[in-house]
Coordinates of C-alpha atoms in Angstrom, one line a residue:
M215 CA -189.4 -7.6 -127.3
N216 CA -192.1 -5.4 -130.0
D217 CA -189.9 -2.1 -130.1
S218 CA -193.0 -0.7 -132.5
F219 CA -193.3 2.4 -129.9
G220 CA -197.2 5.0 -129.8
A221 CA -200.0 4.7 -131.2
G222 CA -199.7 4.9 -134.5
G223 CA -199.5 1.3 -133.4
F224 CA -203.3 0.7 -132.9
S225 CA -202.8 -3.0 -134.6
A226 CA -200.1 -4.5 -133.1
N227 CA -200.5 -7.6 -131.7
A228 CA -199.7 -8.1 -127.3
G229 CA -199.7 -11.0 -125.3
A230 CA -200.1 -9.5 -122.4
G231 CA -203.5 -8.5 -121.1
G232 CA -206.7 -10.2 -122.9
A233 CA -204.6 -13.2 -124.9
A234 CA -207.1 -15.2 -123.1
Q235 CA -209.8 -13.5 -123.3
E236 CA -212.3 -15.3 -125.6
N237 CA -212.9 -12.1 -127.5
K238 CA -209.4 -11.5 -128.4
A239 CA -207.7 -8.5 -127.4
E240 CA -205.4 -6.2 -129.7
G241 CA -203.7 -3.1 -130.9
V242 CA -202.9 -0.1 -128.4
L243 CA -205.4 2.3 -127.6
P244 CA -204.3 6.2 -126.9
L245 CA -205.8 7.9 -124.0
T246 CA -205.9 9.7 -121.3
V247 CA -204.5 9.0 -117.2
C248 CA -208.5 9.3 -116.4
Q249 CA -210.1 7.4 -119.7
I250 CA -207.6 4.6 -118.0
L251 CA -208.9 5.3 -114.4
D252 CA -212.4 5.4 -115.8
S253 CA -212.2 2.5 -118.2
S254 CA -213.9 -1.3 -117.2
E255 CA -212.9 -3.3 -115.4
A256 CA -213.8 -6.0 -118.3
G257 CA -211.1 -4.4 -120.5
I258 CA -210.4 -1.0 -122.6
Q259 CA -212.8 -1.1 -125.3
L260 CA -214.3 1.6 -127.6
F261 CA -216.8 1.7 -129.3
G262 CA -217.3 -1.7 -128.5
I263 CA -213.8 -2.9 -129.4
Q264 CA -211.4 -4.1 -127.2
Y265 CA -207.6 -3.5 -127.2
S266 CA -204.7 -5.3 -125.3
M267 CA -203.0 -2.7 -124.6
V268 CA -202.8 1.4 -124.3
T269 CA -199.4 3.9 -124.4
F270 CA -199.8 7.2 -122.6
V271 CA -197.1 11.0 -122.2
A272 CA -197.4 11.8 -118.7
I273 CA -194.2 13.9 -116.1
V274 CA -193.1 11.6 -113.8
R275 CA -194.0 12.3 -110.6
N276 CA -192.0 9.6 -108.5
I277 CA -189.5 6.3 -109.5
D278 CA -189.8 3.8 -106.3
H279 CA -187.0 1.4 -107.1
S280 CA -187.4 -2.0 -105.4
S281 CA -185.1 -5.5 -106.1
T282 CA -188.8 -6.5 -108.2
K283 CA -189.9 -3.9 -110.0
I284 CA -189.9 0.0 -110.8
T285 CA -193.3 1.6 -109.5
Y286 CA -193.7 4.9 -112.0
R287 CA -196.2 7.4 -110.4
L288 CA -197.4 9.3 -113.7
E289 CA -199.5 12.1 -114.0
D290 CA -201.2 14.6 -117.1
H291 CA -203.6 17.0 -116.6
T292 CA -206.3 15.3 -116.4
G293 CA -205.0 12.8 -113.2
Q294 CA -202.4 10.1 -111.7
I295 CA -202.2 7.0 -111.8
D296 CA -199.2 4.2 -110.8
A297 CA -197.2 2.0 -113.6
H298 CA -195.1 -1.0 -112.8
L299 CA -191.8 -2.6 -115.0
W300 CA -191.9 -6.1 -113.8
L301 CA -187.4 -6.5 -113.4
E302 CA -185.9 -9.9 -114.0
E303 CA -183.7 -11.5 -112.1
G304 CA -180.3 -9.9 -112.3
D305 CA -181.5 -7.5 -115.3
T306 CA -180.3 -4.2 -113.6
M307 CA -178.5 -2.9 -116.2
N308 CA -181.2 -3.4 -118.1
V309 CA -183.2 -0.3 -115.8
P310 CA -184.8 2.7 -118.2
G311 CA -182.9 6.2 -118.0
I312 CA -186.0 7.6 -117.3
V313 CA -185.6 10.6 -114.7
A314 CA -188.2 12.0 -112.3
H315 CA -190.2 15.6 -113.0
G316 CA -190.1 14.8 -116.8
Y317 CA -192.5 13.0 -119.7
A318 CA -192.4 9.4 -120.6
R319 CA -194.6 7.7 -123.2
V320 CA -195.4 4.2 -121.5
V321 CA -197.1 1.5 -123.8
G322 CA -198.7 -1.6 -120.8
S323 CA -201.6 -3.4 -120.0
V324 CA -203.9 -1.7 -117.1
R325 CA -204.8 -4.2 -114.4
N326 CA -206.8 -4.1 -111.2
Q327 CA -204.8 -4.1 -107.9
G328 CA -206.9 -3.9 -104.5
G329 CA -209.5 -2.0 -106.2
S330 CA -207.4 0.3 -107.6
K331 CA -205.7 0.9 -111.3
A332 CA -202.3 0.4 -112.7
V333 CA -200.3 -0.5 -115.9
M334 CA -198.0 -2.8 -116.2
I335 CA -195.6 -1.5 -118.0
F336 CA -194.9 -3.1 -121.7
K337 CA -192.3 -0.6 -122.7
I338 CA -191.2 3.0 -121.5
D339 CA -189.2 5.7 -122.6
Q340 CA -188.1 9.3 -122.0
V341 CA -190.1 12.2 -123.7
N342 CA -187.8 15.2 -124.9
S343 CA -189.8 16.9 -127.0
P344 CA -193.0 18.7 -126.0
N345 CA -194.1 18.2 -129.5
E346 CA -194.5 14.0 -128.1
V347 CA -197.1 15.8 -125.5
T348 CA -199.5 17.7 -128.2
T349 CA -198.9 14.6 -130.8
H350 CA -200.2 12.1 -127.7
L351 CA -203.6 14.3 -127.2
L352 CA -204.4 14.2 -131.3
E353 CA -204.1 10.6 -131.4
V354 CA -206.5 9.8 -127.5
L355 CA -208.6 12.6 -130.6
N356 CA -208.1 10.9 -133.5
A357 CA -208.6 7.3 -132.4
R358 CA -212.2 8.8 -130.6
F359 CA -213.0 9.9 -134.1
K360 CA -211.7 6.8 -136.3
G361 CA -213.8 4.4 -133.6
E362 CA -216.9 6.2 -134.0
E363 CA -216.4 6.7 -137.2
Y364 CA -215.8 2.2 -137.7
S365 CA -219.1 2.2 -135.2
K366 CA -220.8 4.4 -137.5
S367 CA -220.2 2.1 -140.9
S368 CA -220.0 -1.0 -139.7
G369 CA -222.8 -1.1 -136.8
A370 CA -220.4 -1.9 -134.1
G371 CA -219.9 -1.3 -130.7
G372 CA -222.0 -3.6 -128.7
S373 CA -225.4 -4.7 -127.6
G374 CA -227.6 -2.3 -128.6
G375 CA -225.2 0.2 -130.5
E376 CA -223.8 0.9 -127.9
Y377 CA -220.5 1.8 -126.8
S378 CA -218.3 2.0 -124.2
S379 CA -214.4 3.6 -123.6
G380 CA -211.7 4.9 -121.1
A381 CA -213.9 8.5 -121.1
G382 CA -216.4 8.3 -118.1
G383 CA -218.5 5.8 -119.6
D384 CA -220.3 7.8 -122.2
K385 CA -223.0 5.5 -124.3
A386 CA -224.7 6.7 -127.0
N387 CA -227.7 4.9 -128.4
A388 CA -228.3 3.4 -132.3
S389 CA -231.9 4.3 -133.9
S390 CA -232.6 2.6 -137.5
G391 CA -228.9 1.8 -137.3
G392 CA -227.6 5.4 -137.1
F393 CA -226.7 8.1 -134.5
M394 CA -229.3 10.3 -132.7
E395 CA -231.1 13.1 -134.7
S396 CA -229.2 16.8 -134.9
D397 CA -232.2 18.9 -133.1
G398 CA -232.8 19.0 -129.3
N399 CA -235.7 19.5 -129.5
S400 CA -236.1 15.4 -130.5
M401 CA -233.8 14.4 -127.8
G402 CA -236.0 15.3 -125.5
L403 CA -233.8 18.6 -123.8
T404 CA -235.6 21.5 -123.0
G405 CA -235.3 24.8 -121.1
K406 CA -231.6 24.6 -119.7
Q407 CA -230.6 21.6 -121.6
L408 CA -232.0 22.5 -124.8
V409 CA -229.0 25.7 -124.0
V410 CA -226.6 23.9 -123.5
Y411 CA -226.9 21.4 -125.8
K412 CA -226.7 23.6 -129.1
A413 CA -224.0 25.3 -126.9
I414 CA -222.0 22.0 -127.2
K415 CA -222.5 21.6 -130.7
S416 CA -221.7 25.0 -131.9
H417 CA -218.8 24.9 -129.7
I418 CA -216.0 25.4 -132.7
S419 CA -212.2 22.5 -131.6
D420 CA -212.1 19.7 -132.1
I421 CA -211.3 19.2 -128.7
G422 CA -215.0 20.5 -128.1
I423 CA -216.1 23.4 -125.7
S424 CA -215.0 22.8 -121.5
R425 CA -217.7 23.0 -118.8
Q426 CA -215.8 26.4 -117.8
E427 CA -216.8 27.5 -120.7
L428 CA -220.2 26.3 -120.3
Q429 CA -220.1 28.0 -116.8
K430 CA -219.1 31.7 -118.3
K431 CA -221.8 32.0 -121.0
F432 CA -223.7 30.6 -118.7
S433 CA -224.0 32.6 -114.8
H434 CA -227.6 32.1 -114.4
I435 CA -227.1 28.1 -114.2
S436 CA -225.3 27.0 -110.6
A437 CA -222.2 24.5 -111.2
S438 CA -224.3 21.8 -109.9
E439 CA -227.5 22.3 -111.9
M440 CA -225.3 22.6 -115.0
Q441 CA -223.5 19.5 -113.5
S442 CA -226.2 17.9 -114.1
I443 CA -227.1 19.3 -117.0
T444 CA -224.0 16.8 -118.7
D445 CA -224.2 14.6 -117.1
Y446 CA -226.9 13.5 -118.2
M447 CA -226.5 14.1 -121.7
T448 CA -223.3 12.4 -121.6
Q449 CA -224.8 9.2 -119.7
E450 CA -228.0 9.5 -122.7
G451 CA -225.4 9.1 -125.3
I452 CA -226.3 12.8 -126.6
V453 CA -222.9 14.6 -125.5
Y454 CA -219.5 12.4 -125.4
T455 CA -216.7 13.4 -123.0
S456 CA -213.0 14.4 -125.5
V457 CA -209.6 14.8 -123.6
D458 CA -210.9 14.9 -120.5
S459 CA -214.1 14.6 -118.4
D460 CA -214.6 18.1 -118.7
H461 CA -214.2 18.8 -122.3
F462 CA -217.5 18.1 -123.8
L463 CA -218.6 17.0 -128.0
C464 CA -221.2 16.0 -129.5
V465 CA -222.4 13.0 -130.8
D466 CA -224.3 13.8 -134.3
S467 CA -221.2 16.6 -134.9

């Protein structure tokens, strides 16, 4: 088994989950649980690049042992997901020492099971330092920024300049080889849409502005209307979600 571990190994080749695909998926992509749950059934993609495996850090909420596998119920600040570690016959001596209610880092491939997502574990390790939780979130953001940078410089990103990601299926439309212009009016935004867009664009943060912060800024906009505005801008590729589905960054920032 390859013991290289963590989100730094983006170029690591993984035989599980993608070797038989026409465009062979490679590498490990750091994600949050929400991004994994929202990923396409076609596989894990970011700006048109397909990955064979994901890595994430989460709290172990429950551990269920059986004769053939161990199922971990894992939770981060964005959601919960089951991850399965399959055991070979007589392999009980090599069961990882993971304890409930602690953090663990998982590397594995994503599978659809009965209409829901689950992770097939390639490697799982106990996390003993809180710094690794913070580091993972930075890795999630860095992977996204690097993916966007690569997409802009190489013209990658799939048909029509679109990209796919685990975070809500955001899309960015390319125009004449570049992304949308920075003026909200040129995107057809008016009224409340425009002021929300400008608030997102002017907010200085690596993870973007949260929906809660937007709601505080514009108390005259109802929660349902704010949801509609952010959904529209996300679907149009004007903004995208970052660490979870409630934090927003501008595509052209």
